[in-house]
Amino acid sequence: MADETGAGERRTNVFISYSRKDAAAADRLHAALSAEGLNPYLDKHDIAAGEDWKARLGGLIENADTMVFLISPDSISSEVCDWEINHAELKGKRILPVVTREATDVPERLQRLNYVFMRTPDEETASLPRLADALAVDIGWIRAHTRYGEAAGEWDTAGRPSRLLLRGASIGEAEHWRDTRPATAPQLTETQSAFIAASRRGATNRQRGWIAGSLVVAAVASGLSVFAFLQQQAAETSRKETATVLATSDLRQGSQLVNTAESSADGLAYLARAADGGDARAQTRLWTMLQQRSFWLPVEAGGAVPTADEAVEPVVPPEVVERFATMDVDGIEQKVTSIAISGDGKKVFLAVGDVVEATPVKISVWNVDGTPVTDWWEPPYEGDFYLYRVRGYLSHDGRYLAVEMEGWRETATLIAYDMTALKQLETDIVASGLLPQTQSIGFTDVRFLELPATTDREARVLLLTAAAKGDAAIYELSGEYFGEIARNRHRASVAVAAIDPDAQWLMSAGSDRSVTISTLHTYGSVGNLIYADSLPTALRRNGAAGLLVQTDSGGWSAYSLKSPVKRKPRPVPPLEGLANEQEACIRLADPYFEAVSRLEHPSGLVLTVEPGRRVGATRGGGATKLSPPFSADLHTVCASADGTMVTITTGDFRTEIWTADFSARRGPAIDERAAFGEGSTPEKTDWVAISPDGTRALIRSSFWNPPNLELFWISLWDIESGLPLMDRTEFADDGLTDGVVRSARFTPEGDLAFVGDETLQPTSLELAMPSALPTALPGYAEAIAGQSINAEGLAVAVPNRAERLVDGNKLIESLTD
């Protein structure tokens, strides 16, 4: 076949969109891509005479993995090319723009993409490998996008009949493809999402139908009662297996999403759906979150409307603008293209220069009376094209200057200067973020913030930046020092950013209505991500644990940071004198323990380290049972308290749990690395303990920080799924301070107790929730998240959220009194 490689793998289909006046360039590109082993489509090659050209073009676009659009003045003004782009976007196709001739008035949807330049023969030769590489990025996922797009389109055109839905293992493959979309890949179309969701619903309904069918057989064919009973049992088993698969999928997705502030609401909703189906693991995960975390919960705003409490960019008076309208620069009278004034009104920033007029961009600082503070100098632009936009920002007293530079079709950067020392500080701030755009990306806000001195704090100068790419950040300046102290990340352009009066929180909101708060210096998330009802325009801290959000509707919404469950104190035994079976382990790579290769457990189980990365187990002098060989070096081998299970942790922080005779592995490997992050990566796993009921694993890992500080982490995992059941928690022990947590234990009831010396205040984490809670917990979690996941897998707003929160809070308080 023409679209397959010699190995049978389908070649990448590429649709070339172009203007007829660029036919020669399109032909050259078609030949070059064919030579690269790709399968390019060109309308004059692939549309037969007399064929409905619009229908055929649509079909070619739908069959393509990527559209390459040739930019020129003629293609930008072409109605056919515009239709082709619209159709490609409708079908969720990736678009790669190639500039063959310079054009103006390029649509915004193309401006935000990365260009490949092929304006000359030399550029065509040099850029072809780059274009081929771009076409190969995430190509496996992109090809699947095309395949599912074709299947979903056929299903939609036929009226969405069930006979065209996915079946069996294909449904799970499609869901995995949907859930692993690369960040730079196109979004799923509505038809693709509906197609996959309908396929899953169809499979679930068929399971239910089998159950109903078996019951009918039992009722009608009473003479075949044994057969009917077996059918009913098989249907019930199949139904339970399907429900378990669906719940585990929700549990897995929810467990991943709750780990980051920007997706925690989605994670809560997925966990709530699994818990609502009766999944005990999801119920436990939600219950521990309500004990460990604080959430932003909506409350009545009340009180007076707050006034602005942050600095705004000072307005340059008209007479100052007129005074500095033109400046003599190197003997040439030039128009000032940018002007800014300090907050005290004493200094001004000026910029001159115009690429069109072939005059270089230069900047300077002057006193407002017209006397110079500095000479004119060229800002240190190091881009690939030319500097076309410069803006300046002065601190209140003019001590510091921030200069924003944006090159043509480039990401803006910011340089800071100390005007007292007349020195550029060590800065190169980029308008960064999570969005994939790299062209024409600037800052949405740049401001100096002056913090006056207090009884316990010196005066400080901060620089706030907000980027169209999604990052909001705070930098501190002191003398010639300049350093970042906070950063929030959004998946949309930053609409507003501010700090609280005490300079403890960085508060920011994206154009997608997301609101996030983090702490200065420590970068800790404060509560969960909030989604406002409409676009936020102002953010205010309201007391110690309150937040006010103003939106473009003009109204204010209030939120309070609360921990829904107040944990009850309960007696916790001190570390000393506690039975030590939980930590009965062989530690092969612990530099602080003597290396041993044999463990005699109190239960009578004997564990040994064997050649070939194996573990041996014997009991009562019987034959030694060997584990399978492990792929990485053995680090820690432990036995459960009753000696019925063995845990093996390898050097890659993966833990496998086996029966003591190694006849069966319990669940998948637990990958603790999924919980690691900057500043929270241990050097070793200390031990792994098994809960009394054998369903959960408790892991302690640590890092020694000389000379006397141990950092350690406690995490709890579901053995059956290998997923976390609590927020991994960090502790620090210097060996000198009383009343600190030094380890953790399972209680006889199966809860989690944090232990230390006798001065430690009792603390625990309940794993068994009150009997009245499982039915109410999912709805309460959805109310906290503000959304639920519907049958199609889409997030929808929770109705009557305020009432559900009030009811949930009352129930929680009554159960934890």
Coordinates of C-alpha atoms in Angstrom, one line a residue, residues 109-458:
R109 CA -4.6 31.0 15.8
L110 CA -1.5 30.7 13.5
Q111 CA 0.6 33.4 15.3
R112 CA 0.7 31.3 18.5
L113 CA 2.2 28.3 16.7
N114 CA 5.9 27.7 16.0
Y115 CA 6.9 28.6 12.5
V116 CA 9.3 26.8 10.1
F117 CA 10.8 29.2 7.5
M118 CA 11.3 28.1 3.9
R119 CA 11.4 31.4 2.1
T120 CA 14.6 30.7 0.1
P121 CA 16.2 27.6 -1.3
D122 CA 18.8 27.7 1.5
E123 CA 16.1 27.9 4.1
E124 CA 14.2 25.0 2.5
T125 CA 17.3 22.8 2.7
A126 CA 18.1 23.8 6.3
S127 CA 14.6 23.7 7.6
L128 CA 13.4 20.4 6.1
P129 CA 15.0 18.2 8.9
R130 CA 13.4 20.5 11.5
L131 CA 10.0 20.1 9.9
A132 CA 10.4 16.3 9.6
D133 CA 11.3 16.2 13.3
A134 CA 8.2 18.3 14.2
L135 CA 6.0 15.9 12.2
A136 CA 7.5 13.0 14.1
V137 CA 6.8 14.4 17.6
D138 CA 4.3 12.2 19.5
I139 CA 3.5 10.6 16.2
G140 CA 2.2 7.4 17.8
W141 CA -0.4 9.4 19.7
I142 CA -1.2 11.6 16.7
R143 CA -1.8 8.5 14.5
A144 CA -4.2 7.1 17.1
H145 CA -5.9 10.5 17.0
T146 CA -6.5 10.1 13.3
R147 CA -7.7 6.5 13.8
Y148 CA -10.1 7.3 16.6
G149 CA -11.2 10.4 14.6
E150 CA -12.2 8.3 11.6
A151 CA -14.0 5.7 13.8
A152 CA -15.8 8.4 15.7
G153 CA -16.7 10.3 12.5
E154 CA -18.2 7.1 11.0
W155 CA -20.2 6.5 14.2
D156 CA -21.5 10.1 14.3
T157 CA -22.4 10.1 10.6
A158 CA -24.4 6.9 10.9
G159 CA -26.4 8.3 13.8
R160 CA -24.3 7.0 16.6
P161 CA -25.4 3.4 16.6
S162 CA -24.1 1.0 19.2
R163 CA -22.9 -1.5 16.6
L164 CA -20.1 0.9 15.6
L165 CA -18.8 1.4 19.2
L166 CA -15.5 -0.1 20.5
R167 CA -15.6 -3.4 22.2
G168 CA -13.6 -5.5 24.7
A169 CA -9.9 -4.5 25.2
S170 CA -10.2 -1.8 22.6
I171 CA -12.1 0.4 25.1
G172 CA -9.4 0.3 27.6
E173 CA -6.8 1.1 24.9
A174 CA -8.8 4.1 23.8
E175 CA -9.2 5.3 27.4
H176 CA -5.5 5.0 28.0
W177 CA -4.8 6.9 24.8
R178 CA -7.3 9.6 25.9
D179 CA -5.7 9.9 29.4
T180 CA -2.1 10.1 28.2
R181 CA -2.4 13.0 25.8
P182 CA 1.0 14.8 25.4
A183 CA 1.0 18.4 26.4
T184 CA 1.7 19.6 22.9
A185 CA -0.8 17.3 21.1
P186 CA -4.2 18.5 19.9
Q187 CA -7.2 18.2 22.1
L188 CA -9.8 15.4 21.6
T189 CA -12.8 16.5 19.6
E190 CA -16.2 16.3 21.2
T191 CA -17.1 13.4 18.9
Q192 CA -14.0 11.5 19.9
S193 CA -14.7 12.0 23.6
A194 CA -18.3 11.0 23.2
F195 CA -17.4 8.0 21.1
I196 CA -15.0 6.6 23.8
A197 CA -17.5 7.4 26.7
A198 CA -20.3 5.8 24.8
S199 CA -18.2 2.7 24.2
R200 CA -17.6 2.3 27.9
R201 CA -21.3 2.9 28.7
G202 CA -22.2 0.3 26.1
A203 CA -19.9 -2.3 27.7
T204 CA -21.3 -1.5 31.2
N205 CA -24.9 -1.8 29.9
R206 CA -24.1 -5.1 28.2
Q207 CA -22.9 -6.4 31.5
R208 CA -26.1 -5.3 33.1
G209 CA -28.1 -6.9 30.3
W210 CA -26.3 -10.2 30.8
I211 CA -27.4 -10.1 34.5
A212 CA -31.0 -9.3 33.6
G213 CA -31.0 -12.0 30.9
S214 CA -29.7 -14.7 33.3
L215 CA -32.6 -13.8 35.7
V216 CA -35.1 -14.2 33.0
V217 CA -33.8 -17.6 32.1
A218 CA -34.0 -18.6 35.7
A219 CA -37.6 -17.4 36.0
V220 CA -38.9 -19.0 32.7
A221 CA -36.8 -22.1 32.5
S222 CA -37.5 -23.5 35.9
G223 CA -36.6 -27.0 34.7
L224 CA -33.1 -25.7 34.0
S225 CA -32.6 -24.2 37.5
V226 CA -29.0 -25.4 37.9
F227 CA -28.1 -23.9 34.5
A228 CA -29.9 -20.7 35.3
F229 CA -28.2 -20.4 38.7
L230 CA -24.8 -20.9 37.0
Q231 CA -25.6 -18.2 34.5
Q232 CA -26.7 -15.8 37.2
Q233 CA -23.5 -16.4 39.1
A234 CA -21.4 -15.9 36.0
A235 CA -23.3 -12.7 35.2
E236 CA -22.9 -11.4 38.7
T237 CA -19.2 -12.2 38.7
S238 CA -18.8 -10.4 35.4
R239 CA -20.7 -7.4 36.7
K240 CA -18.5 -7.2 39.7
E241 CA -15.4 -7.5 37.6
T242 CA -16.5 -4.7 35.4
A243 CA -17.5 -2.4 38.3
T244 CA -14.0 -3.1 39.8
V245 CA -12.3 -2.2 36.6
L246 CA -14.2 1.1 36.3
A247 CA -13.7 2.0 40.0
T248 CA -10.0 1.2 39.7
S249 CA -9.7 3.4 36.6
D250 CA -11.4 6.3 38.5
L251 CA -9.2 5.6 41.6
R252 CA -6.0 5.6 39.5
Q253 CA -6.9 8.8 37.7
G254 CA -8.1 10.6 40.9
S255 CA -5.0 9.6 42.8
Q256 CA -2.8 11.2 40.2
L257 CA -4.8 14.4 39.8
V258 CA -5.1 15.2 43.5
N259 CA -1.3 15.5 43.8
T260 CA -1.2 18.9 42.1
A261 CA -3.1 22.0 43.1
E262 CA -4.3 22.8 39.6
S263 CA -5.9 19.4 39.1
S264 CA -7.0 18.5 42.7
A265 CA -10.6 19.4 42.1
D266 CA -10.7 16.9 39.1
G267 CA -9.1 14.3 41.3
L268 CA -11.6 14.7 44.1
A269 CA -14.4 14.3 41.6
Y270 CA -13.0 11.1 40.2
L271 CA -12.4 9.7 43.7
A272 CA -15.9 10.6 44.6
R273 CA -17.3 8.7 41.6
A274 CA -15.4 5.6 42.6
A275 CA -16.4 5.9 46.2
D276 CA -20.0 6.4 45.2
G277 CA -19.8 3.0 43.5
G278 CA -18.8 1.4 46.9
D279 CA -15.0 1.3 46.3
A280 CA -13.5 1.1 49.8
R281 CA -10.1 2.2 48.6
A282 CA -11.5 5.5 47.2
Q283 CA -13.5 6.0 50.4
T284 CA -10.3 5.6 52.5
R285 CA -8.4 8.0 50.2
L286 CA -11.1 10.6 50.5
W287 CA -11.3 10.2 54.3
T288 CA -7.6 10.6 54.8
M289 CA -7.6 13.7 52.5
L290 CA -10.3 15.3 54.7
Q291 CA -8.1 14.7 57.7
Q292 CA -4.8 15.8 56.2
R293 CA -5.7 18.7 53.9
S294 CA -7.4 22.1 54.2
F295 CA -9.8 23.2 51.4
W296 CA -11.1 26.6 50.2
L297 CA -14.8 26.4 51.0
P298 CA -17.2 29.1 49.9
V299 CA -18.8 31.2 52.7
E300 CA -21.0 34.3 52.8
A301 CA -19.0 37.4 51.8
G302 CA -20.5 39.8 54.3
G303 CA -18.9 43.1 55.4
A304 CA -17.9 46.0 53.3
V305 CA -16.5 45.6 49.8
P306 CA -12.6 45.7 50.1
T307 CA -10.6 48.4 48.5
A308 CA -7.5 47.9 46.4
D309 CA -4.5 47.1 48.6
E310 CA -1.7 46.7 46.1
A311 CA 0.3 49.2 44.1
V312 CA -0.8 50.0 40.6
E313 CA 1.4 51.3 37.8
P314 CA 1.8 55.1 38.3
V315 CA 0.3 57.3 35.5
V316 CA 2.8 59.7 33.8
P317 CA 1.4 63.2 34.0
P318 CA 0.6 64.9 30.6
E319 CA 3.2 67.6 31.2
V320 CA 5.9 65.0 31.8
V321 CA 4.9 63.1 28.6
E322 CA 5.1 66.4 26.7
R323 CA 8.5 67.3 28.2
F324 CA 10.0 64.0 27.1
A325 CA 8.1 63.6 23.8
T326 CA 11.4 63.8 21.8
M327 CA 15.0 63.4 22.9
D328 CA 18.4 64.2 21.4
V329 CA 20.2 60.8 21.2
D330 CA 23.7 60.9 19.8
G331 CA 22.9 64.1 18.0
I332 CA 19.7 62.9 16.4
E333 CA 16.2 64.0 17.6
Q334 CA 14.2 60.9 18.2
K335 CA 10.6 60.2 19.3
V336 CA 10.2 58.5 22.7
T337 CA 8.5 55.2 22.2
S338 CA 8.0 54.2 25.8
I339 CA 7.9 56.2 29.1
A340 CA 7.3 55.2 32.7
I341 CA 7.5 57.1 36.0
S342 CA 8.5 56.1 39.5
G343 CA 5.9 56.0 42.2
D344 CA 7.3 59.1 43.9
G345 CA 7.1 61.0 40.6
K346 CA 10.8 61.9 40.6
K347 CA 12.3 59.7 37.9
V348 CA 11.3 58.6 34.4
F349 CA 12.3 55.7 32.1
L350 CA 12.6 56.5 28.4
A351 CA 13.0 54.3 25.3
V352 CA 13.7 55.4 21.7
G353 CA 14.4 53.6 18.5
D354 CA 12.4 52.0 15.6
V355 CA 13.3 49.0 13.5
V356 CA 11.4 50.4 10.6
E357 CA 13.4 53.6 10.7
A358 CA 16.6 51.6 11.2
T359 CA 17.4 53.3 14.5
P360 CA 18.6 51.1 17.3
V361 CA 16.5 50.7 20.5
K362 CA 18.1 52.6 23.4
I363 CA 17.0 53.3 26.9
S364 CA 17.8 55.8 29.7
V365 CA 16.6 57.1 33.1
W366 CA 16.1 60.8 33.7
N367 CA 15.0 63.0 36.6
V368 CA 11.5 64.4 36.0
D369 CA 13.0 67.9 35.8
G370 CA 14.8 67.0 32.6
T371 CA 18.3 66.2 33.9
P372 CA 19.8 62.8 33.0
V373 CA 20.4 60.0 35.6
T374 CA 22.1 57.7 33.1
D375 CA 23.5 57.8 29.6
W376 CA 21.6 56.1 26.7
W377 CA 22.4 52.4 26.4
E378 CA 21.2 49.5 24.3
P379 CA 19.4 46.8 26.3
P380 CA 21.1 43.4 26.1
Y381 CA 18.8 41.8 23.5
E382 CA 20.1 38.3 22.5
G383 CA 17.1 37.1 20.4
D384 CA 17.2 35.6 16.9
F385 CA 15.3 38.4 15.1
Y386 CA 15.0 42.0 16.2
L387 CA 13.8 43.9 19.3
Y388 CA 10.5 45.5 18.6
R389 CA 9.0 46.2 22.0
V390 CA 10.6 47.7 25.2
R391 CA 8.9 48.8 28.4
G392 CA 10.3 50.0 31.6
Y393 CA 9.1 49.8 35.2
L394 CA 10.6 51.8 38.1
S395 CA 10.3 51.0 41.8
H396 CA 8.6 53.6 44.0
D397 CA 11.8 55.6 44.8
G398 CA 13.4 54.8 41.4
R399 CA 16.1 52.7 43.0
Y400 CA 15.3 49.7 40.8
L401 CA 14.4 49.4 37.1
A402 CA 12.9 46.4 35.3
V403 CA 13.1 46.4 31.5
E404 CA 10.8 44.2 29.5
M405 CA 12.2 43.2 26.1
E406 CA 10.2 41.3 23.4
G407 CA 11.7 40.3 20.1
W408 CA 9.7 39.7 17.0
R409 CA 7.8 36.5 17.4
E410 CA 9.7 35.6 20.5
T411 CA 9.1 35.2 24.2
A412 CA 9.6 38.3 26.3
T413 CA 12.4 38.6 28.9
L414 CA 12.9 41.0 31.8
I415 CA 16.2 42.5 33.0
A416 CA 16.5 44.3 36.4
Y417 CA 18.9 47.1 37.2
D418 CA 20.1 48.7 40.5
M419 CA 20.1 52.4 39.6
T420 CA 22.1 53.4 42.7
A421 CA 25.0 51.2 41.7
L422 CA 24.2 51.7 37.9
K423 CA 24.5 47.9 37.6
Q424 CA 22.6 45.2 35.8
L425 CA 21.5 42.5 38.4
E426 CA 22.0 38.8 37.7
T427 CA 18.6 38.3 36.2
D428 CA 17.1 37.0 33.0
I429 CA 13.4 36.5 33.8
V430 CA 11.5 34.8 31.0
A431 CA 7.7 35.0 30.4
S432 CA 7.4 31.3 31.2
G433 CA 4.5 29.0 31.8
L434 CA 2.8 25.7 31.0
L435 CA 1.3 26.8 27.7
P436 CA 3.2 25.5 24.6
Q437 CA 3.3 28.9 22.8
T438 CA 6.8 30.3 22.1
Q439 CA 6.1 33.2 19.8
S440 CA 4.9 36.7 20.8
I441 CA 4.5 35.9 24.4
G442 CA 4.8 38.8 26.8
F443 CA 4.0 39.7 30.4
T444 CA 0.4 40.6 31.4
D445 CA 1.6 42.5 34.5
V446 CA 5.0 43.8 35.9
R447 CA 5.0 45.8 39.2
F448 CA 7.3 46.7 42.0
L449 CA 5.8 46.3 45.4
E450 CA 7.0 48.3 48.4
L451 CA 6.7 46.7 51.8
P452 CA 7.2 49.2 54.7
A453 CA 9.3 48.3 57.7
T454 CA 7.5 46.8 60.7
T455 CA 8.6 46.0 64.3
D456 CA 9.8 42.6 63.2
R457 CA 10.6 43.2 59.5
E458 CA 12.8 45.5 57.5

